[in-house]
CSV table of C-alpha atoms in Angstrom, one decimal:
chain,number,residue,atom,x,y,z
A,1,UNK,CA,59.5,90.4,147.2
A,2,UNK,CA,61.5,92.6,144.9
A,3,UNK,CA,60.1,96.0,143.6
A,4,UNK,CA,61.1,97.1,140.1
A,5,UNK,CA,61.9,100.3,139.1
A,6,UNK,CA,59.8,100.9,135.8
A,7,UNK,CA,61.6,102.8,133.3
A,8,UNK,CA,60.5,103.3,129.6
A,9,UNK,CA,63.0,104.3,126.8
A,10,UNK,CA,63.3,104.1,123.1
A,11,UNK,CA,66.2,101.9,122.6
A,12,UNK,CA,67.8,99.2,125.6
A,13,UNK,CA,71.3,98.6,124.4
A,14,UNK,CA,72.5,95.8,126.5
A,15,UNK,CA,76.4,96.3,127.2
A,16,UNK,CA,78.6,99.0,127.4
A,17,UNK,CA,81.6,97.8,125.5
A,18,UNK,CA,82.8,99.6,122.4
A,19,UNK,CA,80.1,98.1,120.1
A,20,UNK,CA,77.5,99.1,122.6
A,21,UNK,CA,78.7,102.6,123.7
A,22,UNK,CA,79.5,103.7,119.8
A,23,UNK,CA,75.9,102.3,119.1
A,24,UNK,CA,74.7,104.5,122.2
A,25,UNK,CA,76.3,107.5,120.4
A,26,UNK,CA,75.1,107.3,117.3
A,27,UNK,CA,71.5,106.8,118.6
A,28,UNK,CA,72.0,110.0,120.9
A,29,UNK,CA,73.7,112.0,118.3
A,30,UNK,CA,70.3,111.2,116.3
A,31,UNK,CA,68.3,112.4,119.4
A,32,UNK,CA,67.1,108.7,120.0
A,33,UNK,CA,66.6,108.2,123.8
A,34,UNK,CA,68.8,105.2,124.8
A,35,UNK,CA,69.5,103.4,128.0
A,36,UNK,CA,72.3,101.3,128.0
A,37,UNK,CA,72.9,98.5,130.7
A,38,UNK,CA,76.0,97.1,131.7
A,39,UNK,CA,76.5,94.2,134.3
A,40,UNK,CA,79.7,95.0,135.6
A,41,UNK,CA,79.9,97.6,138.2
A,42,UNK,CA,82.9,99.6,136.5
A,43,UNK,CA,84.6,99.4,133.5
A,44,UNK,CA,87.7,96.9,133.5
A,45,UNK,CA,90.9,98.9,132.8
A,46,UNK,CA,92.2,96.1,130.3
A,47,UNK,CA,94.2,96.6,127.0
A,48,UNK,CA,92.3,93.7,125.5
A,49,UNK,CA,91.4,94.5,121.3
A,50,UNK,CA,93.3,97.8,121.7
A,51,UNK,CA,94.0,98.2,117.9
A,52,UNK,CA,92.1,100.9,115.7
A,53,UNK,CA,92.3,99.6,112.1
A,54,UNK,CA,92.5,102.3,109.1
A,55,UNK,CA,88.7,102.3,108.2
A,56,UNK,CA,87.6,102.5,111.7
A,57,UNK,CA,89.9,105.5,112.2
A,58,UNK,CA,88.3,107.2,109.3
A,59,UNK,CA,84.6,106.5,110.4
A,60,UNK,CA,85.8,107.7,114.2
A,61,UNK,CA,87.4,110.7,112.5
A,62,UNK,CA,84.0,111.7,110.7
A,63,UNK,CA,82.5,111.7,114.3
A,64,UNK,CA,84.7,113.7,116.0
A,65,UNK,CA,85.8,111.0,118.3
A,66,UNK,CA,89.3,110.5,116.9
A,67,UNK,CA,91.3,113.0,118.3
A,68,UNK,CA,90.8,112.1,121.9
A,69,UNK,CA,91.7,108.6,121.4
A,70,UNK,CA,94.8,109.5,119.6
A,71,UNK,CA,96.0,111.6,122.5
A,72,UNK,CA,95.9,108.2,124.7
A,73,UNK,CA,97.5,106.0,121.7
A,74,UNK,CA,100.4,104.0,122.6
A,75,UNK,CA,103.5,104.6,120.7
A,76,UNK,CA,104.3,102.2,117.8
A,77,UNK,CA,106.5,102.0,114.9
A,78,UNK,CA,104.7,103.4,111.6
A,79,UNK,CA,104.1,100.1,110.1
A,80,UNK,CA,101.2,98.2,108.3
A,81,UNK,CA,98.9,95.5,109.5
A,82,UNK,CA,99.7,92.0,109.6
A,83,UNK,CA,98.1,88.5,108.1
A,84,UNK,CA,98.9,85.6,109.4
A,85,UNK,CA,101.7,86.7,111.6
A,86,UNK,CA,103.6,87.1,108.5
A,87,UNK,CA,106.8,89.2,108.2
A,88,UNK,CA,105.4,91.4,105.5
A,89,UNK,CA,103.4,94.6,106.5
A,90,UNK,CA,100.4,95.4,104.7
A,91,UNK,CA,100.5,98.8,102.9
A,92,UNK,CA,97.4,100.9,102.8
A,93,UNK,CA,98.7,103.5,100.9
A,94,UNK,CA,97.1,102.4,97.9
A,95,UNK,CA,93.4,102.9,99.6
A,96,UNK,CA,93.8,106.6,99.7
A,97,UNK,CA,93.4,106.9,103.4
A,98,UNK,CA,94.7,109.6,106.0
A,99,UNK,CA,95.2,106.7,108.6
A,100,UNK,CA,97.3,104.3,106.7
A,101,UNK,CA,98.7,102.7,110.1
A,102,UNK,CA,96.7,100.8,112.9
A,103,UNK,CA,96.8,102.8,115.8
A,104,UNK,CA,97.6,101.0,119.2
A,105,UNK,CA,95.3,102.3,122.1
A,106,UNK,CA,93.9,100.3,125.3
A,107,UNK,CA,90.2,99.3,124.9
A,108,UNK,CA,89.1,100.6,128.0
A,109,UNK,CA,90.5,104.1,126.9
A,110,UNK,CA,88.2,103.7,123.3
A,111,UNK,CA,85.3,102.9,125.8
A,112,UNK,CA,86.1,106.1,128.0
A,113,UNK,CA,86.0,108.4,125.3
A,114,UNK,CA,82.7,106.9,123.8
A,115,UNK,CA,80.9,106.7,127.1
A,116,UNK,CA,81.8,110.4,127.6
A,117,UNK,CA,80.5,111.3,124.2
A,118,UNK,CA,77.3,109.2,124.6
A,119,UNK,CA,76.3,110.6,127.9
A,120,UNK,CA,77.0,114.1,126.9
A,121,UNK,CA,74.8,113.5,123.8
A,122,UNK,CA,72.1,112.2,126.2
A,123,UNK,CA,72.2,108.8,126.3
A,124,UNK,CA,71.9,107.0,129.8
A,125,UNK,CA,74.4,104.3,131.1
A,126,UNK,CA,73.7,102.0,134.1
A,127,UNK,CA,76.3,99.9,135.5
A,128,UNK,CA,76.2,97.1,137.8
A,129,UNK,CA,72.6,96.1,136.0
A,130,UNK,CA,72.6,92.8,134.7
A,131,UNK,CA,70.0,92.0,132.2
A,132,UNK,CA,68.0,88.7,133.3
A,133,UNK,CA,64.8,89.1,131.3
A,134,UNK,CA,63.8,89.7,127.8
A,135,UNK,CA,60.2,89.5,126.7
A,136,UNK,CA,59.6,90.7,123.0
A,137,UNK,CA,56.3,91.3,121.5
A,138,UNK,CA,54.8,92.9,118.4
A,139,UNK,CA,55.1,96.7,119.8
A,140,UNK,CA,58.6,96.4,121.8
A,141,UNK,CA,60.6,94.4,124.2
A,142,UNK,CA,60.5,94.3,128.1
A,143,UNK,CA,63.9,94.1,129.6
A,144,UNK,CA,64.2,93.4,133.1
A,145,UNK,CA,67.8,93.6,134.6
A,146,UNK,CA,68.0,93.6,138.4
A,147,UNK,CA,65.6,95.9,140.2
A,148,UNK,CA,64.8,97.5,136.6
A,149,UNK,CA,62.0,96.8,134.4
A,150,UNK,CA,62.5,98.6,131.2
A,151,UNK,CA,59.8,99.1,128.2
A,152,UNK,CA,61.8,99.8,124.9
A,153,UNK,CA,60.8,99.7,121.2
A,154,UNK,CA,64.2,98.1,120.7
A,155,UNK,CA,66.5,96.4,122.2
A,156,UNK,CA,70.1,95.9,120.8
A,157,UNK,CA,72.5,93.2,122.2
A,158,UNK,CA,75.9,94.2,122.5
A,159,UNK,CA,77.1,92.0,125.4
A,160,UNK,CA,79.5,90.0,124.0
A,161,UNK,CA,80.6,86.3,123.1
A,162,UNK,CA,78.6,85.0,126.0
A,163,UNK,CA,75.6,87.2,125.1
A,164,UNK,CA,73.2,86.7,128.1
A,165,UNK,CA,70.2,88.1,125.8
A,166,UNK,CA,71.2,85.4,123.2
A,167,UNK,CA,70.7,82.7,125.6
A,168,UNK,CA,67.7,84.3,127.0
A,169,UNK,CA,65.9,84.0,123.5
A,170,UNK,CA,67.3,80.7,123.3
A,171,UNK,CA,69.1,81.4,119.8
A,172,UNK,CA,71.9,78.8,118.7
A,173,UNK,CA,75.3,80.5,118.0
A,174,UNK,CA,76.4,78.0,115.3
A,175,UNK,CA,80.2,77.5,114.5
A,176,UNK,CA,83.1,75.5,115.8
A,177,UNK,CA,84.4,75.5,119.4
A,178,UNK,CA,87.6,76.7,120.4
A,179,UNK,CA,91.0,74.4,120.1
A,180,UNK,CA,93.5,76.6,121.7
A,181,UNK,CA,93.2,78.2,125.0
A,182,UNK,CA,95.2,81.0,125.6
A,183,UNK,CA,95.7,83.7,128.0
A,184,UNK,CA,95.8,87.5,127.6
A,185,UNK,CA,97.3,89.5,130.6
A,186,UNK,CA,98.3,93.1,131.3
A,187,UNK,CA,101.4,92.8,133.2
A,188,UNK,CA,104.4,94.6,134.6
A,189,UNK,CA,108.0,93.5,134.0
A,190,UNK,CA,110.7,94.7,136.5
A,191,UNK,CA,113.3,93.1,134.6
A,192,UNK,CA,113.9,92.4,130.6
A,193,UNK,CA,116.0,90.5,128.5
A,194,UNK,CA,117.1,91.0,125.3
A,195,UNK,CA,114.3,89.2,123.8
A,196,UNK,CA,111.9,91.2,124.8
A,197,UNK,CA,110.3,94.0,122.3
A,198,UNK,CA,111.1,97.7,123.1
A,199,UNK,CA,108.5,98.8,120.9
A,200,UNK,CA,105.0,97.8,119.6
A,201,UNK,CA,105.5,97.2,115.8
A,202,UNK,CA,104.5,94.4,113.3
A,203,UNK,CA,103.0,91.3,114.9
A,204,UNK,CA,105.6,89.3,113.7
A,205,UNK,CA,108.3,91.1,115.5
A,206,UNK,CA,106.4,90.8,119.0
A,207,UNK,CA,105.6,86.9,118.5
A,208,UNK,CA,108.0,84.3,119.7
A,209,UNK,CA,107.8,80.3,120.4
A,210,UNK,CA,109.8,78.5,122.7
A,211,UNK,CA,109.5,75.2,125.0
A,212,UNK,CA,105.9,74.6,123.5
A,213,UNK,CA,104.9,77.9,124.0
A,214,UNK,CA,103.7,80.7,121.5
A,215,UNK,CA,103.4,84.3,122.8
A,216,UNK,CA,103.0,87.6,121.6
A,217,UNK,CA,104.5,90.6,123.7
A,218,UNK,CA,103.5,94.0,123.5
A,219,UNK,CA,105.1,97.1,124.8
A,220,UNK,CA,102.4,99.4,126.0
A,221,UNK,CA,105.0,102.2,127.6
A,222,UNK,CA,107.4,102.1,130.6
A,223,UNK,CA,107.1,98.7,132.4
A,224,UNK,CA,103.5,98.1,131.0
A,225,UNK,CA,103.1,94.9,128.5
A,226,UNK,CA,100.3,93.2,127.2
A,227,UNK,CA,101.1,89.5,127.1
A,228,UNK,CA,99.3,87.0,125.1
A,229,UNK,CA,100.6,83.2,125.6
A,230,UNK,CA,99.3,79.5,125.1
A,231,UNK,CA,101.1,76.2,125.4
A,232,UNK,CA,101.1,73.3,122.8
A,233,UNK,CA,100.2,70.6,125.6
A,234,UNK,CA,97.7,73.2,127.4
A,235,UNK,CA,94.6,71.5,128.7
A,236,UNK,CA,91.1,73.3,128.1
A,237,UNK,CA,90.8,75.2,131.2
A,238,UNK,CA,87.6,76.7,131.8
A,239,UNK,CA,87.0,80.5,131.0
A,240,UNK,CA,86.2,81.8,134.7
A,241,UNK,CA,89.4,79.7,136.1
A,242,UNK,CA,91.7,82.4,137.8
A,243,UNK,CA,95.0,82.9,136.0
A,244,UNK,CA,97.8,82.9,138.3
A,245,UNK,CA,101.0,84.9,138.8
A,246,UNK,CA,103.1,81.5,138.5
A,247,UNK,CA,101.3,80.5,135.1
A,248,UNK,CA,102.0,83.6,133.7
A,249,UNK,CA,105.8,84.2,135.5
A,250,UNK,CA,106.6,80.3,133.8
A,251,UNK,CA,105.3,81.4,130.3
A,252,UNK,CA,107.8,84.4,130.5
A,253,UNK,CA,110.9,82.7,131.5
A,254,UNK,CA,110.5,80.0,129.4
A,255,UNK,CA,110.0,82.3,126.0
A,256,UNK,CA,112.1,85.2,127.0
A,257,UNK,CA,114.5,83.6,129.5
A,258,UNK,CA,115.2,84.0,133.2
A,259,UNK,CA,116.2,87.5,133.0
A,260,UNK,CA,112.8,88.5,132.4
A,261,UNK,CA,111.0,89.0,135.8
A,262,UNK,CA,107.4,89.5,136.3
A,263,UNK,CA,106.7,92.4,138.6
A,264,UNK,CA,102.9,92.6,138.8
A,265,UNK,CA,99.9,91.3,137.1
A,266,UNK,CA,97.0,94.0,136.4
A,267,UNK,CA,94.7,92.1,135.2
A,268,UNK,CA,94.3,88.7,132.9
A,269,UNK,CA,91.7,86.5,131.3
A,270,UNK,CA,91.4,83.6,129.2
A,271,UNK,CA,89.8,83.3,125.9
A,272,UNK,CA,89.9,80.7,122.8
A,273,UNK,CA,89.8,80.6,119.3
A,274,UNK,CA,86.3,79.5,118.8
A,275,UNK,CA,84.4,80.9,115.5
A,276,UNK,CA,80.7,81.4,115.5
A,277,UNK,CA,78.0,83.5,113.8
A,278,UNK,CA,74.4,84.3,114.5
A,279,UNK,CA,72.5,83.1,111.5
A,280,UNK,CA,70.2,86.5,112.0
A,281,UNK,CA,71.3,89.5,113.2
A,282,UNK,CA,67.4,90.4,114.1
A,283,UNK,CA,64.8,88.8,115.6
A,284,UNK,CA,62.0,91.2,115.4
A,285,UNK,CA,62.4,93.8,118.2
A,286,UNK,CA,65.7,92.5,119.1
A,287,UNK,CA,69.1,92.9,117.0
A,288,UNK,CA,72.5,92.1,117.8
A,289,UNK,CA,76.0,93.7,117.1
A,290,UNK,CA,79.8,92.8,118.1
A,291,UNK,CA,80.8,90.1,119.6
A,292,UNK,CA,77.4,88.9,120.5
A,293,UNK,CA,76.5,88.5,116.8
A,294,UNK,CA,80.0,86.8,115.7
A,295,UNK,CA,83.2,85.9,117.5
A,296,UNK,CA,86.6,84.3,115.8
A,297,UNK,CA,90.2,83.8,116.3
A,298,UNK,CA,92.0,87.0,117.6
A,299,UNK,CA,94.0,87.5,114.7
A,300,UNK,CA,94.7,90.6,112.5
A,301,UNK,CA,92.8,92.9,115.1
A,302,UNK,CA,89.6,92.7,113.7
A,303,UNK,CA,87.2,92.2,116.8
A,304,UNK,CA,86.8,95.8,118.2
A,305,UNK,CA,86.4,97.3,114.5
A,306,UNK,CA,83.8,94.8,113.4
A,307,UNK,CA,81.7,95.7,116.1
A,308,UNK,CA,82.2,99.5,116.3
A,309,UNK,CA,81.2,99.3,112.2
A,310,UNK,CA,78.1,96.9,113.1
A,311,UNK,CA,77.2,100.1,115.3
A,312,UNK,CA,77.7,102.8,112.8
A,313,UNK,CA,75.6,101.0,110.2
A,314,UNK,CA,72.9,99.9,112.6
A,315,UNK,CA,72.6,103.4,114.1
A,316,UNK,CA,71.6,105.9,111.6
A,317,UNK,CA,69.1,102.9,110.4
A,318,UNK,CA,67.5,102.4,113.8
A,319,UNK,CA,67.1,106.2,114.3
A,320,UNK,CA,65.4,106.7,111.1
A,321,UNK,CA,62.8,104.0,111.7
A,322,UNK,CA,62.4,105.2,115.1
A,323,UNK,CA,61.5,108.8,113.9
A,324,UNK,CA,59.3,107.5,110.9
A,325,UNK,CA,61.9,108.7,108.3
A,326,UNK,CA,61.9,105.0,107.0
A,327,UNK,CA,60.1,101.9,106.9
A,328,UNK,CA,60.8,99.1,109.7
A,329,UNK,CA,62.2,97.0,106.6
A,330,UNK,CA,65.3,99.4,106.5
A,331,UNK,CA,66.5,97.4,109.7
A,332,UNK,CA,66.8,94.0,107.8
A,333,UNK,CA,69.4,95.7,105.6
A,334,UNK,CA,71.5,95.8,108.7
A,335,UNK,CA,71.7,92.1,108.6
A,336,UNK,CA,72.0,92.1,104.9
A,337,UNK,CA,75.2,94.1,104.8
A,338,UNK,CA,76.9,93.4,108.0
A,339,UNK,CA,76.3,89.3,108.3
A,340,UNK,CA,78.6,88.8,105.3
A,341,UNK,CA,81.4,91.6,106.4
A,342,UNK,CA,81.6,89.4,109.6
A,343,UNK,CA,81.4,85.9,107.8
A,344,UNK,CA,84.4,87.2,105.7
A,345,UNK,CA,86.2,87.7,109.0
A,346,UNK,CA,85.8,84.4,110.3
A,347,UNK,CA,86.7,83.1,106.9
A,348,UNK,CA,90.1,84.7,106.8
A,349,UNK,CA,90.7,84.5,110.5
A,350,UNK,CA,90.5,80.8,109.9
A,351,UNK,CA,93.1,81.0,107.3
A,352,UNK,CA,95.2,82.9,109.7
A,353,UNK,CA,94.9,80.4,112.1
A,354,UNK,CA,96.7,77.6,109.8
A,355,UNK,CA,99.3,80.4,109.0
A,356,UNK,CA,100.0,81.3,112.4
A,357,UNK,CA,100.1,78.0,114.3
A,358,UNK,CA,102.8,77.9,117.0
A,359,UNK,CA,104.5,74.4,116.2
A,360,UNK,CA,103.9,74.2,112.4
A,361,UNK,CA,104.5,71.0,110.4
A,362,UNK,CA,106.6,70.8,107.4
A,363,UNK,CA,103.9,71.6,105.1
A,364,UNK,CA,102.7,74.6,107.0
A,365,UNK,CA,105.9,75.7,107.3
A,366,UNK,CA,106.2,75.7,103.4
A,367,UNK,CA,102.6,77.4,103.1
A,368,UNK,CA,104.1,80.2,105.3
A,369,UNK,CA,107.1,80.6,103.0
A,370,UNK,CA,104.9,80.8,99.7
A,371,UNK,CA,102.2,83.0,101.4
A,372,UNK,CA,104.9,85.3,102.5
A,373,UNK,CA,106.5,85.7,99.1
A,374,UNK,CA,103.1,86.5,97.7
A,375,UNK,CA,102.3,89.2,100.3
A,376,UNK,CA,105.5,90.9,98.5
A,377,UNK,CA,103.7,91.2,95.4
A,378,UNK,CA,101.9,94.7,95.0
A,379,UNK,CA,98.6,93.6,94.3
A,380,UNK,CA,98.6,90.6,97.0
A,381,UNK,CA,99.5,92.9,99.5
A,382,UNK,CA,97.2,95.7,98.3
A,383,UNK,CA,94.1,93.0,98.4
A,384,UNK,CA,94.9,92.1,102.0
A,385,UNK,CA,95.7,95.3,103.0
A,386,UNK,CA,92.2,96.3,102.0
A,387,UNK,CA,90.7,93.4,103.8
A,388,UNK,CA,92.5,93.4,107.0
A,389,UNK,CA,91.9,97.5,107.3
A,390,UNK,CA,88.4,97.3,106.4
A,391,UNK,CA,89.1,99.9,103.6
A,392,UNK,CA,88.1,97.6,100.5
A,393,UNK,CA,84.8,97.2,102.1
A,394,UNK,CA,81.9,97.7,99.5
A,395,UNK,CA,78.4,97.4,100.1
A,396,UNK,CA,75.9,95.8,97.5
A,397,UNK,CA,73.6,98.9,96.8
A,398,UNK,CA,71.6,99.3,94.1
A,399,UNK,CA,72.5,101.6,91.3
A,400,UNK,CA,74.8,101.7,88.2
A,401,UNK,CA,77.3,104.0,89.0
A,402,UNK,CA,80.8,102.4,89.8
A,403,UNK,CA,81.0,104.3,92.9
A,404,UNK,CA,77.7,103.3,94.6
A,405,UNK,CA,78.4,101.2,97.7
A,406,UNK,CA,82.0,102.4,98.1
A,407,UNK,CA,83.5,104.0,100.9
A,408,UNK,CA,84.1,107.8,100.3
A,409,UNK,CA,87.8,108.8,101.1
A,410,UNK,CA,88.5,112.0,102.9
A,411,UNK,CA,89.4,115.2,100.7
A,412,UNK,CA,90.3,118.6,101.0
A,413,UNK,CA,86.9,120.6,100.0
A,414,UNK,CA,86.4,124.5,99.0
A,415,UNK,CA,82.9,125.7,100.1
A,416,UNK,CA,81.6,129.0,100.3
A,417,UNK,CA,82.7,129.3,103.7
A,418,UNK,CA,86.1,128.3,103.3
A,419,UNK,CA,88.2,125.1,103.3
A,420,UNK,CA,87.1,122.1,105.1
A,421,UNK,CA,87.8,118.4,105.2
A,422,UNK,CA,85.0,116.1,103.6
A,423,UNK,CA,85.3,114.0,107.0
A,424,UNK,CA,83.9,116.9,109.1
A,425,UNK,CA,80.7,117.1,107.3
A,426,UNK,CA,79.6,114.0,109.1
A,427,UNK,CA,80.1,115.1,112.5
A,428,UNK,CA,76.2,115.3,112.9
A,429,UNK,CA,75.3,112.0,111.8
A,430,UNK,CA,73.6,113.4,108.8
A,431,UNK,CA,73.7,112.0,105.4
A,432,UNK,CA,75.6,114.4,103.4
A,433,UNK,CA,74.8,115.2,99.4
A,434,UNK,CA,77.9,116.8,98.0
A,435,UNK,CA,77.5,118.6,94.9
A,436,UNK,CA,81.2,119.0,93.1
A,437,UNK,CA,79.8,120.8,89.8
A,438,UNK,CA,76.7,122.4,90.3
A,439,UNK,CA,74.7,119.8,89.2
A,440,UNK,CA,72.2,119.4,92.1
A,441,UNK,CA,69.1,121.8,91.3
A,442,UNK,CA,69.0,124.6,93.7
A,443,UNK,CA,65.2,123.6,94.3
A,444,UNK,CA,65.5,120.1,95.3
A,445,UNK,CA,63.4,119.5,98.4
A,446,UNK,CA,65.4,117.4,101.0
A,447,UNK,CA,64.3,114.9,103.5
A,448,UNK,CA,65.3,115.5,107.1
A,449,UNK,CA,69.1,115.1,108.2
A,450,UNK,CA,70.5,114.9,104.8
A,451,UNK,CA,72.6,118.2,104.2
A,452,UNK,CA,73.6,119.5,100.5
A,453,UNK,CA,77.0,120.7,100.5
A,454,UNK,CA,78.2,122.5,97.4
A,455,UNK,CA,81.8,122.5,96.9
A,456,UNK,CA,84.9,122.0,95.0
A,457,UNK,CA,88.0,119.3,95.3
A,458,UNK,CA,91.2,119.6,93.7
A,459,UNK,CA,91.2,115.8,93.9
A,460,UNK,CA,89.0,113.7,91.3
A,461,UNK,CA,86.3,112.2,93.7
A,462,UNK,CA,85.1,110.2,90.6
A,463,UNK,CA,81.7,111.7,90.2
A,464,UNK,CA,79.6,115.2,89.7
A,465,UNK,CA,77.7,114.5,92.6
A,466,UNK,CA,77.4,111.9,95.6
A,467,UNK,CA,74.8,110.8,97.8
A,468,UNK,CA,76.8,109.6,101.2
A,469,UNK,CA,75.2,107.7,103.8
A,470,UNK,CA,75.9,108.5,107.6
A,471,UNK,CA,78.6,106.1,107.5
A,472,UNK,CA,80.4,107.2,105.0
A,473,UNK,CA,79.4,104.9,102.0
A,474,UNK,CA,78.1,106.1,98.7
A,475,UNK,CA,74.3,105.4,98.1
A,476,UNK,CA,74.0,107.3,94.6
A,477,UNK,CA,76.3,109.5,92.3
A,478,UNK,CA,76.1,110.9,89.1
A,479,UNK,CA,78.7,112.2,86.3
A,480,UNK,CA,76.2,114.7,84.9
A,481,UNK,CA,73.7,117.2,85.8
A,482,UNK,CA,71.0,115.6,83.7
A,483,UNK,CA,70.9,112.6,85.8
A,484,UNK,CA,70.0,114.6,89.1
A,485,UNK,CA,66.6,115.0,87.9
A,486,UNK,CA,66.4,111.3,86.6
A,487,UNK,CA,67.3,109.7,89.5
A,488,UNK,CA,68.2,111.9,92.8
A,489,UNK,CA,64.7,112.7,93.8
A,490,UNK,CA,63.8,108.8,93.7
A,491,UNK,CA,66.9,108.0,95.8
A,492,UNK,CA,66.2,110.9,98.3
A,493,UNK,CA,62.7,109.9,98.8
A,494,UNK,CA,61.6,106.5,97.7
A,495,UNK,CA,64.9,104.2,98.4
A,496,UNK,CA,65.0,104.8,102.2
A,497,UNK,CA,67.3,101.5,102.6
A,498,UNK,CA,69.9,103.8,101.0
A,499,UNK,CA,69.7,107.0,103.0
A,500,UNK,CA,67.3,108.2,105.8
């Protein structure tokens, strides 16, 4: 008979991928006792979704997490993102960001940085511990994992597209099954032809079609490459079927010529272009984030970024509820805000799947030509750049000011202690009440985890005072001092769905 080790914690996070570890860091930063359970005995050193989009870069910088990741970044041409593998880069400059270009970095290195910071902040990570049972009730949830039985107030499933937690709860995962199986492999080349790209850049420069194959070969430095490929006539192969050395070598030589020689395969896996989304991100005491809540075709480097931003939206809300700074209903705003965001990603990746098809019909080829011309128009490019980068995301929050619900761009501030960047004010995970015109009364009572910062700014921030959530979105703003007395106190103390 198995003897279970008993444990109690405030939150159990299932899955130590980027989403789970980002959430663990957010919770630990707020002083929430957090236990992460990961079924794998050790991290797989695979590039996977190795792109940080501009909005994710801004959020990571606000927590002091971007710099250690940049030190691990892969050299790439300074070009914008891609839509549908079309040959026109997306220009993020109109969105006022300090990080206008996607950043290439292996996903396992992102996870390593997040785990280091999460554990340093107090989170616990248990590996080789697969969740096998989930029993929620009115007061919490009991999670069984191998020899552990953990009681928590909440469980957050960040355990991927094949989520064990989702299956244990019998939750449907509606959507569309994959139709184009593919292979992802981290490889080393011992010889290369002139067709092999020399540096990471725009997706269209790294994508090729030949002899029924479609492929993307991404240089990672030295002899290392990330190789993604499929075949027009490829049968639907089971996800856990091993990828052979011969299979990869055949695809390489078919697309890049016999001069291109496979030296070694570091790791490999299979995936598909399935599109699915949970109907509800919250089921009582269990919440879902990242691929456990939504999957989509891997076009435009969206998945990792979508999951990390799920975590940043959920983390401060869950902490506020656990610490009695907000009512339980605040957690419902997580679904209300993030479900539409993922639905939009599922929608535009489905459109990209048509544009990026490996063997386009005459009609699709014509559509690609027209869409390429449209991307050269500034307004079209700006719209899609904002969509793919995450910079255009706006939450539908209550309030009349035009900045309400918008992300706040970074800027130089001058405070009584000197010059600083706006992004540095969020390192603690607190909300920030930014007073740029002496509009906030000196005796205004502030709730916990809300920092008042009085500053001046050479840039026009669009308001005299702003209340900014821990995830960097404006939830209240005013252009006059008079409005502070009328609406600010209510925003601080009465509408906790906007700020803890």
